[in-house]
Amino acid sequence: MCLVLPSKAHNALSLLQPAHKVQVVLVLVYLWIRFEPAVLSALTVVVLLMPTQVIMGRLFSRLRRKTAVHTDKRVKVMNEIITGIRIIKLYCWEKPFGRLVNSLRRDEVRQLRRTRRVQACVLGPYYTTSQASIFLLTLTFVLTDREAELRPATVFLLMGVIQGLRLTCGLFVPVASQFGAEAWVAVKRIQAFLCLEEHTKATDSNGTHADLSGSGDCVKVPPGGVKMMNVTAKWDGSPEGVTTLDDISLSVSTGQLVAVIGPVGSGKTSLLMTLLGELPVQSGSVRAQGKIAYVSQHPWIFSGSLRQNILFGEPLDKARYDKIIRISALSRDLTILPNGDATLIGDRGVTLSGGQRARVSLARALYMDADIYLLDDPLAAVDTAVGRHIFEKCIVKYLKDKPRILVTHQVQLLPVADNIVILTDPDAVQTHEEEERATGSVELDVYTSYFRAGAGVFLLTIFVVFVLSADVFFVLSDWWLARWTNQIEDRHSALEAASGQMSSTPNNTTSSVVSIPEVDTYFNLYVYTGTILGLLVVSLIRALLFFKIAVKAGETLHNRMFARILRATMSFFDTNPVGRVLNRFSKDTGQIDDLLPWTMFDMLQNALQAAGVVIVAAVFNPWVLIPAVPIILLFVFVRRYYVQTSRSVKRLEGTTRSPVFSYLSASLQGLHTIRAMHIEDRLVAEFDAHQDLHSEAWYLFLTTSRWLGVRLDSLSVAFVACVVYLSVFASSSMDVGYVGLTVIYTINLTGLFQWTVRQSVEMENQMISVERVLQYSRLPVEAGLESKPENKPADDWPTSGSLQAKDVRLQYSPSAPFVLRDISFDIHSGEKVELKEAITSHPEHLYMEVTEGGSNFSAGQRQLMCLARAVLGNTRILMIDEATANVDPITDELIQQTIRTKFKVCTVLTIAHRLHTIIDSDRIMVLDAGRIVEMDSPKELLAKVGNGGVFYSMVEQLGQAERDHLIELAAGTRVLAELPASTGTLTEPAGSTDALTEPAASTDALAEPAASTDTLSDSRAETSPVLPVCPSDPADDQGVKPANQESHLEEPDGPRDMGQDNEAFEPENTRL
């Protein structure tokens, strides 16, 4: 919106200059003095045109607002699709999402058609304003028996004056009204955004505490401490809004570790959001003393190098940086990445695994050396050994002098905590609301593709006929008027000659006879009326046809681009930021829908009119060709010189616009982290730098337009002077009417030539948007959604759900390193899964609206929805990629038990860091650096004691009690569904399923095992019964959302170590 406003406002202000108002007043005064009341008929059209056009402009504004609503919906959905394109492709949801966007686009185009019809009614009559005015004056003279006054001097003087009025009243005022209305819509929308409630910081950049109290009560907090007193908070501040946190009290002092646990949706992250000032406090007090560091549940990674993501603008302290790399378990990853910490990790960290992104986010928080650390489940995305390393080396040891609030589902870590907060009873959920540039001129193929997208050959032929017919009627009406006035002038000359002869020889009876020509007034009037009516009808039909073609072209180009984007390869999305892709669907599509039709139509009709003027002037006065040839050559030279610069500047403006969208999108994704780190000013400065760069390109474009205008005006004035002088010299051999028509036409060229050339350049610049859309309409695509008939499997395929892989190698792009190397395995059919019991505990939630990104649900709830979505279909193979990482152990137990008992014919491949989840699998595949290092049954893998067993080393990291317990489970000597009293964690049930786990714990390097799901078979149907995937990051869902819960604060009786026996965790009465 901020990019549209300057253009609209500039156009509106430039068209309503004070000189135009003065011109209208002077012309009206002169016409009244010269022609008296008869001129009122000629001015009727011009005067009535202004309020009519203003009314139409207001109607256009209302329609534009309605169109903007549909555009916003479409762009919003497109943003979600581009962000979650990987999941859409894995689920084969291209067609359903295609239908959704096409439906939104149809609603938008329906409003566009209405808007364009209004625009056609504005531009169509404008073309005939001067002709209609002269016609009414002529009709008035005829009906009042004053046709003798219709001499060339009178008619063409009036024609020239009204031509000037037509430009101001017929074009500048209505178009300025239209642009002004659009600018006003933009201003009101920006105003509504600026009037939103401001965010309240928990602490400032210097660590000074802030009062986020709902009651304003003052609470004393020691340095480096946090205190919440009887806090009630809700996302919606209205009285009927659902309470998110209810009467929470919490105190954290320096050096304390507070663990926050609870079931899915209980408000654990909402607690952290309250401390950050993101969740409005309704009552109670929240105080924080010190600088806060926040590690998000969904790591925020921006496009740049790994080192840039960690330093985040801070100066490099090599010793501290290296230490943080070690304690964040990133050392081995840096040896694997192609360029170490200088490796560019792409938009949203697409080249990193989920565990690597989590550790980079943690390292960033550590490097800022804050006073208070809020850790939102940072261990969920890493394997057991890496999680233990981070917990012991980082959270417990490195941050031992800092107050820490840790949200976690890993209850085996709780004995080390100083205090434990248990949130329970989730009752409800509440809804709230560098790019490559083309070079050179725009190819002819772009224009032909645009018109082919808008109409077929038949409709284009009809349009061309009406375009030429309008120009013919325009010239014909003026030619007929000139012919008529010539007849009147000849009669007047004959009468004067006869009168002079009679007065000079009053008594001479032998004088010669003077022939007085007759003028058939009504015949001339009928023909003239027919040409004017024909011009009116043809001009309106031409405008309606053109805008019909333009709207259809925009719709077709958008649909083709969207269809291609849906089928584009994942490497395209990995290498192009969201903002760059979204730019095509927002700004470029907006240019094609809104600006290009008007510019192209205006240029087209003015170019034809200018060509008609030159032809008519040359026919009646061939001497005009003498100055016309060099002037036209100079016009072509100036235009070509200007276009080369202007086109490049316009492309530069387009490419400098994309970083603005990309930076804004990335900033919004990491908004909580940015606010927590108090770097808003730095990001605002960087955004302003991107915006300033775009503004510089835009201003450069405007100045080049002014440069062109000055030179075209000079050439036009020179051409008019030449024609006027040549007409004077040739007046003796030309009819007076034709001389007047030639001079008036040429004078009109002064502005017409300049405007036509400028509009032609502007049209070419706007056609760059068509060029950019066509580029995305020709992207390489994946294999077809449907297999060829000869390769298509049977309807009941797959019947067994077995999987085979042989020497599989995978890389994300031809230049990227391999993430899978020579993978071979054979997996037999296993179990089929459904999760009905997992979601029916809150049946009312099934009918809730899911907002953008699922932001009105917690991370765990979003994972449950993704899991349910995957398994409720007719599946034979189920892939679960850390789909329960953000759910509590009780819910995980329910999920695994349901998988194990309800469905026994579905093959399940599980990527999990909770070893209980996969310990009863048929086999376990251990990956390291993209290679299979071990693959066998759990019993066999755990039997490799002291033989370098990678999986055994991972289990050993859990401690002796937990290791013995897992060995018993793998051997089948212990029932999996029991909750062992000897540990502080839950056993994770599963049936006889095949499982995949992350790479070896001892390496700290997380290859991307889920990447293998990106290489789907060519045979992908609209809904896939074969490969539903439960992602670790459910469609890039963000945010923490409301639920009701209670708070219990419990202190352990004394210090405990990781191996101490604990009671099983239960929500209502937990004993530690």
PDB file of C-alpha atoms in Angstrom, residues 29 59 258 331 422 578 611 729 747 771 777 804 923 1002:
ATOM      1  CA  VAL A  29     -15.348  34.599 -19.747  1.00  0.00           C
ATOM      2  CA  LEU A  59     -18.534   5.285  -7.804  1.00  0.00           C
ATOM      3  CA  VAL A 258      11.865 -22.353  36.362  1.00  0.00           C
ATOM      4  CA  SER A 331      30.631 -27.302  15.969  1.00  0.00           C
ATOM      5  CA  ILE A 422       2.171 -26.605  35.809  1.00  0.00           C
ATOM      6  CA  VAL A 578       8.640 -15.140  -0.252  1.00  0.00           C
ATOM      7  CA  ALA A 611      -1.910   9.925 -36.627  1.00  0.00           C
ATOM      8  CA  PHE A 729       1.756  30.942 -47.276  1.00  0.00           C
ATOM      9  CA  ILE A 747      -2.227  23.235 -32.227  1.00  0.00           C
ATOM     10  CA  GLU A 771       6.873  -9.523 -18.727  1.00  0.00           C
ATOM     11  CA  SER A 777       4.313 -18.455 -16.254  1.00  0.00           C
ATOM     12  CA  GLN A 804      12.053 -49.913  -1.091  1.00  0.00           C
ATOM     13  CA  ARG A 923      13.640 -51.598  12.923  1.00  0.00           C
ATOM     14  CA  SER A1002      27.282 -38.142  19.224  1.00  0.00           C
TER      15      SER A1002
END
